[in-house]
mmCIF file of C-alpha atoms in Angstrom:
data_model
loop_
_atom_site.group_PDB
_atom_site.id
_atom_site.type_symbol
_atom_site.label_atom_id
_atom_site.label_comp_id
_atom_site.label_asym_id
_atom_site.label_seq_id
_atom_site.Cartn_x
_atom_site.Cartn_y
_atom_site.Cartn_z
ATOM 1 C CA MET L 29 5.867 25.981 -17.371
ATOM 2 C CA GLU L 30 3.410 25.763 -14.496
ATOM 3 C CA ALA L 31 0.419 26.361 -16.765
ATOM 4 C CA LYS L 32 1.492 23.474 -18.985
ATOM 5 C CA ALA L 33 1.922 21.202 -15.982
ATOM 6 C CA THR L 34 -1.745 21.634 -15.094
ATOM 7 C CA VAL L 35 -2.967 20.117 -18.366
ATOM 8 C CA ILE L 36 -3.826 16.422 -18.027
ATOM 9 C CA GLY L 37 -5.067 16.101 -21.595
ATOM 10 C CA SER L 38 -6.638 18.163 -24.338
ATOM 11 C CA SER L 39 -10.049 17.906 -25.920
ATOM 12 C CA LEU L 40 -12.368 19.739 -28.257
ATOM 13 C CA VAL L 41 -15.375 21.213 -26.475
ATOM 14 C CA GLU L 42 -18.472 19.417 -27.745
ATOM 15 C CA PRO L 43 -22.185 19.880 -27.013
ATOM 16 C CA SER L 44 -23.193 17.635 -24.137
ATOM 17 C CA ILE L 45 -26.164 15.344 -23.881
ATOM 18 C CA LEU L 46 -27.670 17.992 -21.611
ATOM 19 C CA ASP L 47 -27.505 20.580 -24.404
ATOM 20 C CA LEU L 48 -29.145 18.181 -26.839
ATOM 21 C CA ALA L 49 -31.905 17.290 -24.401
ATOM 22 C CA ASN L 50 -32.554 20.949 -23.564
ATOM 23 C CA ASN L 51 -32.843 21.961 -27.211
ATOM 24 C CA GLN L 52 -35.286 19.220 -28.156
ATOM 25 C CA PRO L 53 -36.719 16.028 -26.624
ATOM 26 C CA LEU L 54 -34.666 13.031 -27.721
ATOM 27 C CA THR L 55 -36.692 10.241 -29.335
ATOM 28 C CA THR L 56 -33.699 8.531 -30.943
ATOM 29 C CA VAL L 57 -29.946 8.465 -30.390
ATOM 30 C CA PRO L 58 -28.093 11.177 -32.375
ATOM 31 C CA PRO L 59 -25.596 9.705 -34.880
ATOM 32 C CA ARG L 60 -22.525 10.982 -32.991
ATOM 33 C CA PHE L 61 -23.442 8.713 -30.061
ATOM 34 C CA VAL L 62 -24.298 5.510 -31.974
ATOM 35 C CA ARG L 63 -21.562 2.901 -31.324
ATOM 36 C CA LEU L 64 -22.651 -0.220 -33.220
ATOM 37 C CA GLU L 65 -19.081 -0.996 -34.276
ATOM 38 C CA ILE L 66 -17.814 -1.948 -30.812
ATOM 39 C CA ASP L 67 -18.391 -4.751 -28.347
ATOM 40 C CA HIS L 68 -21.348 -3.889 -26.102
ATOM 41 C CA PRO L 69 -20.846 -5.642 -22.760
ATOM 42 C CA LEU L 70 -24.406 -5.173 -21.536
ATOM 43 C CA ILE L 71 -25.970 -7.085 -24.420
ATOM 44 C CA ARG L 72 -23.488 -9.956 -24.600
ATOM 45 C CA ASN L 73 -24.693 -13.456 -23.766
ATOM 46 C CA ASP L 74 -21.536 -14.496 -21.898
ATOM 47 C CA ASP L 75 -22.247 -16.185 -18.567
ATOM 48 C CA THR L 76 -20.031 -14.256 -16.180
ATOM 49 C CA SER L 77 -21.898 -15.237 -13.003
ATOM 50 C CA THR L 78 -19.105 -17.564 -11.925
ATOM 51 C CA GLN L 79 -16.560 -14.722 -11.813
ATOM 52 C CA GLN L 80 -16.638 -12.099 -9.095
ATOM 53 C CA LEU L 81 -14.211 -9.263 -8.472
ATOM 54 C CA PRO L 82 -11.917 -10.189 -5.543
ATOM 55 C CA VAL L 83 -12.451 -8.410 -2.214
ATOM 56 C CA ILE L 84 -9.491 -7.199 -0.148
ATOM 57 C CA ASP L 85 -9.838 -6.306 3.547
ATOM 58 C CA MET L 86 -7.646 -3.297 4.386
ATOM 59 C CA HIS L 87 -7.967 -3.838 8.126
ATOM 60 C CA ARG L 88 -6.566 -7.344 7.821
ATOM 61 C CA LEU L 89 -3.712 -6.077 5.667
ATOM 62 C CA LEU L 90 -2.766 -3.405 8.202
ATOM 63 C CA SER L 91 -2.984 -5.994 10.978
ATOM 64 C CA GLY L 92 -0.225 -7.996 9.304
ATOM 65 C CA ASP L 93 -2.380 -10.853 8.017
ATOM 66 C CA ASP L 94 -0.055 -12.804 5.704
ATOM 67 C CA SER L 95 -2.904 -14.620 3.967
ATOM 68 C CA GLU L 96 -4.574 -11.304 3.069
ATOM 69 C CA LEU L 97 -1.266 -9.961 1.766
ATOM 70 C CA GLU L 98 -0.879 -13.053 -0.404
ATOM 71 C CA LYS L 99 -4.432 -12.564 -1.640
ATOM 72 C CA LEU L 100 -3.596 -8.962 -2.565
ATOM 73 C CA ASP L 101 -0.502 -10.143 -4.416
ATOM 74 C CA ASN L 102 -2.414 -12.739 -6.438
ATOM 75 C CA THR L 103 -5.304 -10.369 -7.134
ATOM 76 C CA CYS L 104 -2.991 -7.656 -8.504
ATOM 77 C CA LYS L 105 -1.259 -10.172 -10.771
ATOM 78 C CA GLU L 106 -4.389 -11.959 -12.028
ATOM 79 C CA TRP L 107 -7.008 -9.190 -12.066
ATOM 80 C CA GLY L 108 -5.524 -5.721 -11.642
ATOM 81 C CA PHE L 109 -8.801 -4.809 -9.916
ATOM 82 C CA PHE L 110 -10.298 -5.427 -6.501
ATOM 83 C CA GLN L 111 -12.933 -4.148 -4.115
ATOM 84 C CA LEU L 112 -11.512 -2.725 -0.903
ATOM 85 C CA ILE L 113 -13.473 -3.016 2.349
ATOM 86 C CA ASN L 114 -12.681 -1.741 5.865
ATOM 87 C CA HIS L 115 -10.586 0.969 4.209
ATOM 88 C CA GLY L 116 -10.790 3.433 7.088
ATOM 89 C CA VAL L 117 -12.295 6.374 5.213
ATOM 90 C CA SER L 118 -15.177 7.802 7.241
ATOM 91 C CA SER L 119 -18.509 6.447 6.022
ATOM 92 C CA SER L 120 -20.247 9.701 6.989
ATOM 93 C CA LEU L 121 -17.761 11.663 4.867
ATOM 94 C CA VAL L 122 -18.276 9.300 1.924
ATOM 95 C CA GLU L 123 -22.062 9.652 2.159
ATOM 96 C CA LYS L 124 -21.818 13.449 2.257
ATOM 97 C CA VAL L 125 -19.570 13.485 -0.803
ATOM 98 C CA LYS L 126 -21.967 11.163 -2.664
ATOM 99 C CA ALA L 127 -24.936 13.446 -1.962
ATOM 100 C CA GLU L 128 -22.984 16.580 -2.857
ATOM 101 C CA ILE L 129 -21.790 15.108 -6.164
ATOM 102 C CA GLN L 130 -25.420 14.429 -7.083
ATOM 103 C CA ASP L 131 -26.347 17.987 -6.126
ATOM 104 C CA PHE L 132 -23.455 19.290 -8.223
ATOM 105 C CA PHE L 133 -24.658 17.433 -11.317
ATOM 106 C CA ASN L 134 -28.191 18.696 -10.630
ATOM 107 C CA LEU L 135 -27.113 22.340 -10.861
ATOM 108 C CA PRO L 136 -28.962 24.380 -13.510
ATOM 109 C CA ILE L 137 -27.259 24.363 -16.898
ATOM 110 C CA ASP L 138 -26.305 28.048 -16.528
ATOM 111 C CA GLU L 139 -24.419 27.216 -13.326
ATOM 112 C CA LYS L 140 -22.736 24.238 -14.965
ATOM 113 C CA LYS L 141 -21.463 26.469 -17.774
ATOM 114 C CA LYS L 142 -19.241 28.238 -15.231
ATOM 115 C CA PHE L 143 -17.364 24.948 -14.810
ATOM 116 C CA TRP L 144 -17.340 23.875 -18.473
ATOM 117 C CA GLN L 145 -14.226 22.702 -20.289
ATOM 118 C CA GLN L 146 -12.165 25.390 -21.910
ATOM 119 C CA PRO L 147 -10.745 24.892 -25.433
ATOM 120 C CA GLY L 148 -7.623 22.749 -25.420
ATOM 121 C CA ASP L 149 -8.212 21.471 -21.875
ATOM 122 C CA SER L 150 -9.948 18.452 -20.362
ATOM 123 C CA GLU L 151 -10.733 19.773 -16.880
ATOM 124 C CA GLY L 152 -14.258 20.853 -16.039
ATOM 125 C CA PHE L 153 -17.590 19.505 -17.307
ATOM 126 C CA GLY L 154 -17.460 17.661 -20.609
ATOM 127 C CA GLN L 155 -16.019 14.646 -22.382
ATOM 128 C CA HIS L 156 -12.399 13.572 -22.590
ATOM 129 C CA PHE L 157 -10.015 13.419 -25.523
ATOM 130 C CA ILE L 158 -12.266 14.581 -28.348
ATOM 131 C CA ALA L 159 -9.837 15.047 -31.222
ATOM 132 C CA SER L 160 -12.198 15.771 -34.135
ATOM 133 C CA GLU L 161 -15.741 16.899 -34.857
ATOM 134 C CA GLU L 162 -16.483 13.508 -36.454
ATOM 135 C CA GLN L 163 -15.360 11.438 -33.460
ATOM 136 C CA LYS L 164 -17.962 9.217 -31.825
ATOM 137 C CA LEU L 165 -19.068 10.318 -28.355
ATOM 138 C CA ASP L 166 -19.855 8.420 -25.157
ATOM 139 C CA TRP L 167 -23.376 8.495 -23.779
ATOM 140 C CA GLY L 168 -22.396 10.430 -20.700
ATOM 141 C CA TYR L 169 -20.289 13.281 -19.469
ATOM 142 C CA GLY L 170 -18.296 14.109 -16.406
ATOM 143 C CA PHE L 171 -16.414 16.649 -14.364
ATOM 144 C CA THR L 172 -12.625 16.415 -14.153
ATOM 145 C CA MET L 173 -10.168 18.444 -12.101
ATOM 146 C CA VAL L 174 -6.742 18.157 -10.536
ATOM 147 C CA THR L 175 -6.964 18.233 -6.728
ATOM 148 C CA LEU L 176 -3.388 17.571 -5.544
ATOM 149 C CA PRO L 177 -0.878 19.071 -5.299
ATOM 150 C CA THR L 178 -2.840 22.200 -4.533
ATOM 151 C CA HIS L 179 -0.733 24.514 -6.715
ATOM 152 C CA LEU L 180 -1.953 22.620 -9.814
ATOM 153 C CA ARG L 181 -5.615 23.394 -9.135
ATOM 154 C CA LYS L 182 -7.319 25.517 -11.763
ATOM 155 C CA PRO L 183 -8.538 28.752 -10.097
ATOM 156 C CA HIS L 184 -11.924 28.590 -11.845
ATOM 157 C CA LEU L 185 -12.673 25.028 -10.695
ATOM 158 C CA PHE L 186 -11.865 23.763 -7.183
ATOM 159 C CA PRO L 187 -11.900 27.189 -5.449
ATOM 160 C CA LYS L 188 -15.272 27.978 -7.059
ATOM 161 C CA LEU L 189 -17.079 24.776 -6.032
ATOM 162 C CA PRO L 190 -20.187 25.360 -3.937
ATOM 163 C CA LEU L 191 -20.024 24.896 -0.171
ATOM 164 C CA PRO L 192 -20.043 22.554 1.699
ATOM 165 C CA PHE L 193 -19.008 20.409 -1.294
ATOM 166 C CA ARG L 194 -15.668 22.184 -1.620
ATOM 167 C CA ASP L 195 -14.735 21.680 2.034
ATOM 168 C CA ASP L 196 -15.863 18.050 2.126
ATOM 169 C CA LEU L 197 -14.011 17.308 -1.108
ATOM 170 C CA GLU L 198 -10.875 18.835 0.404
ATOM 171 C CA VAL L 199 -11.041 16.356 3.289
ATOM 172 C CA TYR L 200 -11.995 13.479 0.997
ATOM 173 C CA SER L 201 -9.073 14.248 -1.307
ATOM 174 C CA THR L 202 -6.630 14.009 1.594
ATOM 175 C CA GLU L 203 -8.232 10.798 2.858
ATOM 176 C CA ILE L 204 -7.962 9.174 -0.565
ATOM 177 C CA LYS L 205 -4.324 10.217 -0.869
ATOM 178 C CA ASN L 206 -3.530 8.651 2.516
ATOM 179 C CA LEU L 207 -5.432 5.495 1.609
ATOM 180 C CA THR L 208 -3.621 5.229 -1.716
ATOM 181 C CA LEU L 209 -0.244 5.450 -0.002
ATOM 182 C CA LYS L 210 -1.319 2.685 2.405
ATOM 183 C CA ILE L 211 -2.357 0.467 -0.508
ATOM 184 C CA LEU L 212 0.953 1.104 -2.260
ATOM 185 C CA ASP L 213 2.791 0.295 0.958
ATOM 186 C CA GLN L 214 1.038 -3.089 1.137
ATOM 187 C CA MET L 215 1.835 -3.732 -2.521
ATOM 188 C CA ALA L 216 5.487 -2.980 -1.746
ATOM 189 C CA LYS L 217 5.395 -5.593 1.012
ATOM 190 C CA ALA L 218 3.863 -8.142 -1.347
ATOM 191 C CA LEU L 219 6.626 -7.388 -3.875
ATOM 192 C CA ARG L 220 9.290 -7.533 -1.135
ATOM 193 C CA MET L 221 10.281 -3.963 -1.932
ATOM 194 C CA ASP L 222 11.594 -1.431 0.520
ATOM 195 C CA PRO L 223 8.397 0.523 1.372
ATOM 196 C CA ASN L 224 10.420 3.750 1.263
ATOM 197 C CA ASP L 225 11.090 3.170 -2.437
ATOM 198 C CA MET L 226 7.364 2.996 -3.222
ATOM 199 C CA GLU L 227 6.692 6.091 -1.113
ATOM 200 C CA GLU L 228 9.401 8.055 -2.892
ATOM 201 C CA LEU L 229 7.915 7.090 -6.242
ATOM 202 C CA PHE L 230 4.357 8.236 -5.545
ATOM 203 C CA GLU L 231 4.070 10.386 -2.400
ATOM 204 C CA ASN L 232 4.164 13.640 -4.365
ATOM 205 C CA GLY L 233 2.202 12.365 -7.352
ATOM 206 C CA MET L 234 -0.704 14.169 -8.976
ATOM 207 C CA GLN L 235 -4.267 13.397 -7.900
ATOM 208 C CA ALA L 236 -7.185 14.081 -10.235
ATOM 209 C CA PHE L 237 -10.899 13.545 -9.733
ATOM 210 C CA ARG L 238 -13.277 12.402 -12.466
ATOM 211 C CA MET L 239 -17.011 12.339 -11.662
ATOM 212 C CA ASN L 240 -19.104 10.596 -14.316
ATOM 213 C CA TYR L 241 -22.811 10.860 -15.066
ATOM 214 C CA TYR L 242 -24.689 8.546 -17.432
ATOM 215 C CA PRO L 243 -28.213 9.752 -18.286
ATOM 216 C CA PRO L 244 -31.023 7.330 -19.187
ATOM 217 C CA CYS L 245 -31.137 6.257 -22.829
ATOM 218 C CA LEU L 246 -34.119 5.063 -24.890
ATOM 219 C CA GLN L 247 -31.845 2.865 -27.033
ATOM 220 C CA PRO L 248 -29.087 1.574 -24.683
ATOM 221 C CA GLU L 249 -28.043 -1.134 -27.144
ATOM 222 C CA LYS L 250 -26.728 1.598 -29.483
ATOM 223 C CA VAL L 251 -24.566 3.540 -27.041
ATOM 224 C CA VAL L 252 -21.694 3.142 -24.592
ATOM 225 C CA GLY L 253 -21.559 5.168 -21.393
ATOM 226 C CA HIS L 254 -17.766 5.090 -21.188
ATOM 227 C CA ASN L 255 -15.716 3.463 -23.915
ATOM 228 C CA SER L 256 -13.469 0.558 -22.892
ATOM 229 C CA HIS L 257 -10.039 1.749 -21.798
ATOM 230 C CA CYS L 258 -7.064 1.274 -19.509
ATOM 231 C CA ASP L 259 -6.414 3.856 -16.810
ATOM 232 C CA ALA L 260 -3.148 5.721 -17.227
ATOM 233 C CA SER L 261 -2.892 6.426 -13.483
ATOM 234 C CA ALA L 262 -0.874 4.616 -10.823
ATOM 235 C CA LEU L 263 -4.036 3.700 -8.908
ATOM 236 C CA THR L 264 -7.676 4.582 -9.491
ATOM 237 C CA VAL L 265 -9.904 4.540 -6.414
ATOM 238 C CA LEU L 266 -13.499 4.365 -7.631
ATOM 239 C CA LEU L 267 -16.541 5.308 -5.565
ATOM 240 C CA GLN L 268 -19.943 4.377 -6.987
ATOM 241 C CA ILE L 269 -22.655 6.869 -6.093
ATOM 242 C CA ASN L 270 -25.673 4.569 -6.413
ATOM 243 C CA GLU L 271 -26.491 0.860 -6.608
ATOM 244 C CA MET L 272 -26.912 0.728 -10.396
ATOM 245 C CA ASP L 273 -24.609 -1.873 -11.950
ATOM 246 C CA GLY L 274 -22.533 -0.373 -14.725
ATOM 247 C CA LEU L 275 -18.811 -0.961 -14.352
ATOM 248 C CA GLN L 276 -17.492 -4.017 -16.174
ATOM 249 C CA ILE L 277 -13.959 -5.286 -16.573
ATOM 250 C CA LYS L 278 -12.563 -7.760 -19.063
ATOM 251 C CA LYS L 279 -11.048 -10.913 -17.565
ATOM 252 C CA ASP L 280 -9.864 -13.835 -19.698
ATOM 253 C CA GLY L 281 -11.697 -12.410 -22.720
ATOM 254 C CA LYS L 282 -15.049 -12.043 -20.943
ATOM 255 C CA TRP L 283 -16.809 -9.044 -19.443
ATOM 256 C CA VAL L 284 -17.305 -9.297 -15.680
ATOM 257 C CA ALA L 285 -19.941 -7.064 -14.085
ATOM 258 C CA VAL L 286 -18.777 -5.414 -10.867
ATOM 259 C CA LYS L 287 -21.437 -5.486 -8.172
ATOM 260 C CA PRO L 288 -20.300 -2.778 -5.732
ATOM 261 C CA LEU L 289 -20.331 -3.726 -2.068
ATOM 262 C CA PRO L 290 -21.669 -1.266 0.522
ATOM 263 C CA ASP L 291 -18.930 1.005 1.922
ATOM 264 C CA ALA L 292 -16.345 -0.353 -0.525
ATOM 265 C CA PHE L 293 -14.021 1.218 -3.064
ATOM 266 C CA VAL L 294 -13.080 -0.397 -6.362
ATOM 267 C CA VAL L 295 -9.323 -0.127 -6.924
ATOM 268 C CA ASN L 296 -7.742 -0.347 -10.375
ATOM 269 C CA ILE L 297 -4.020 -0.750 -10.972
ATOM 270 C CA GLY L 298 -3.124 1.681 -13.732
ATOM 271 C CA ASP L 299 -0.508 1.758 -16.448
ATOM 272 C CA VAL L 300 1.802 4.171 -14.598
ATOM 273 C CA LEU L 301 2.249 1.773 -11.681
ATOM 274 C CA GLU L 302 2.891 -1.200 -13.951
ATOM 275 C CA VAL L 303 5.418 0.671 -16.099
ATOM 276 C CA THR L 304 7.126 2.209 -13.072
ATOM 277 C CA LEU L 305 7.597 -1.158 -11.399
ATOM 278 C CA VAL L 306 8.943 -2.692 -14.600
ATOM 279 C CA ILE L 307 11.520 0.108 -14.825
ATOM 280 C CA PHE L 308 12.269 -0.137 -11.092
ATOM 281 C CA TYR L 309 13.022 -3.846 -11.262
ATOM 282 C CA SER L 310 15.050 -3.365 -14.430
ATOM 283 C CA LEU L 311 17.470 -0.942 -12.786
#
């Protein structure tokens, strides 16, 4: 039972872009990665400059600012996304984690293989939810693992991470959990819920990390780094490692580029939270 509980999805293990690049220099995009059939946000001509992702100030929320709480309420209803500033997570810790994630992705391929996905699983290095050998692939790969609760951690992943990355990620994981509970508490206030109800729903929930890497591409108009999707989580707290614009969200039928603010997180309201609240209010 416990082994099954650790699986957050299954996927075929496919050769990564790294394998392809190591075997031979890429001068064109391999057919498995060509995605001409879908909407490519980066090459659309839509003028999205008038729309910007709302910014929520956590310090003002915690100080009891009613106008900021109303802004959070409206943002969740109209966008489902926001940037969070003054969130209270140590900036020095965030910067260390950023640098260590880059170092982790820069490990030699032989070291990465120790953390590769295993058949039938989606944790470790690789792509998600590959169901067939003909399925189109994203131009990128990532590293996924469950971090909380600790008994769900795979023994060949988190405990084997290099130091000091493992220790810093342990602290970061706890900080993100605490921040998430604070965000949910503020959402409960906006919804006029009893905060204890929201805490009971999510305090012991599962936390998973997904670190994504998108290598340069000679033909970017043919590929997609991460296919469009909805997050199945309650909340996703996104940290962008560098200043390269990449994340886009669809609002009112148009793609809106997210320009990450310094020392900010991007927060996404996931399907689990929406469904849970619908059920909660239906009881």
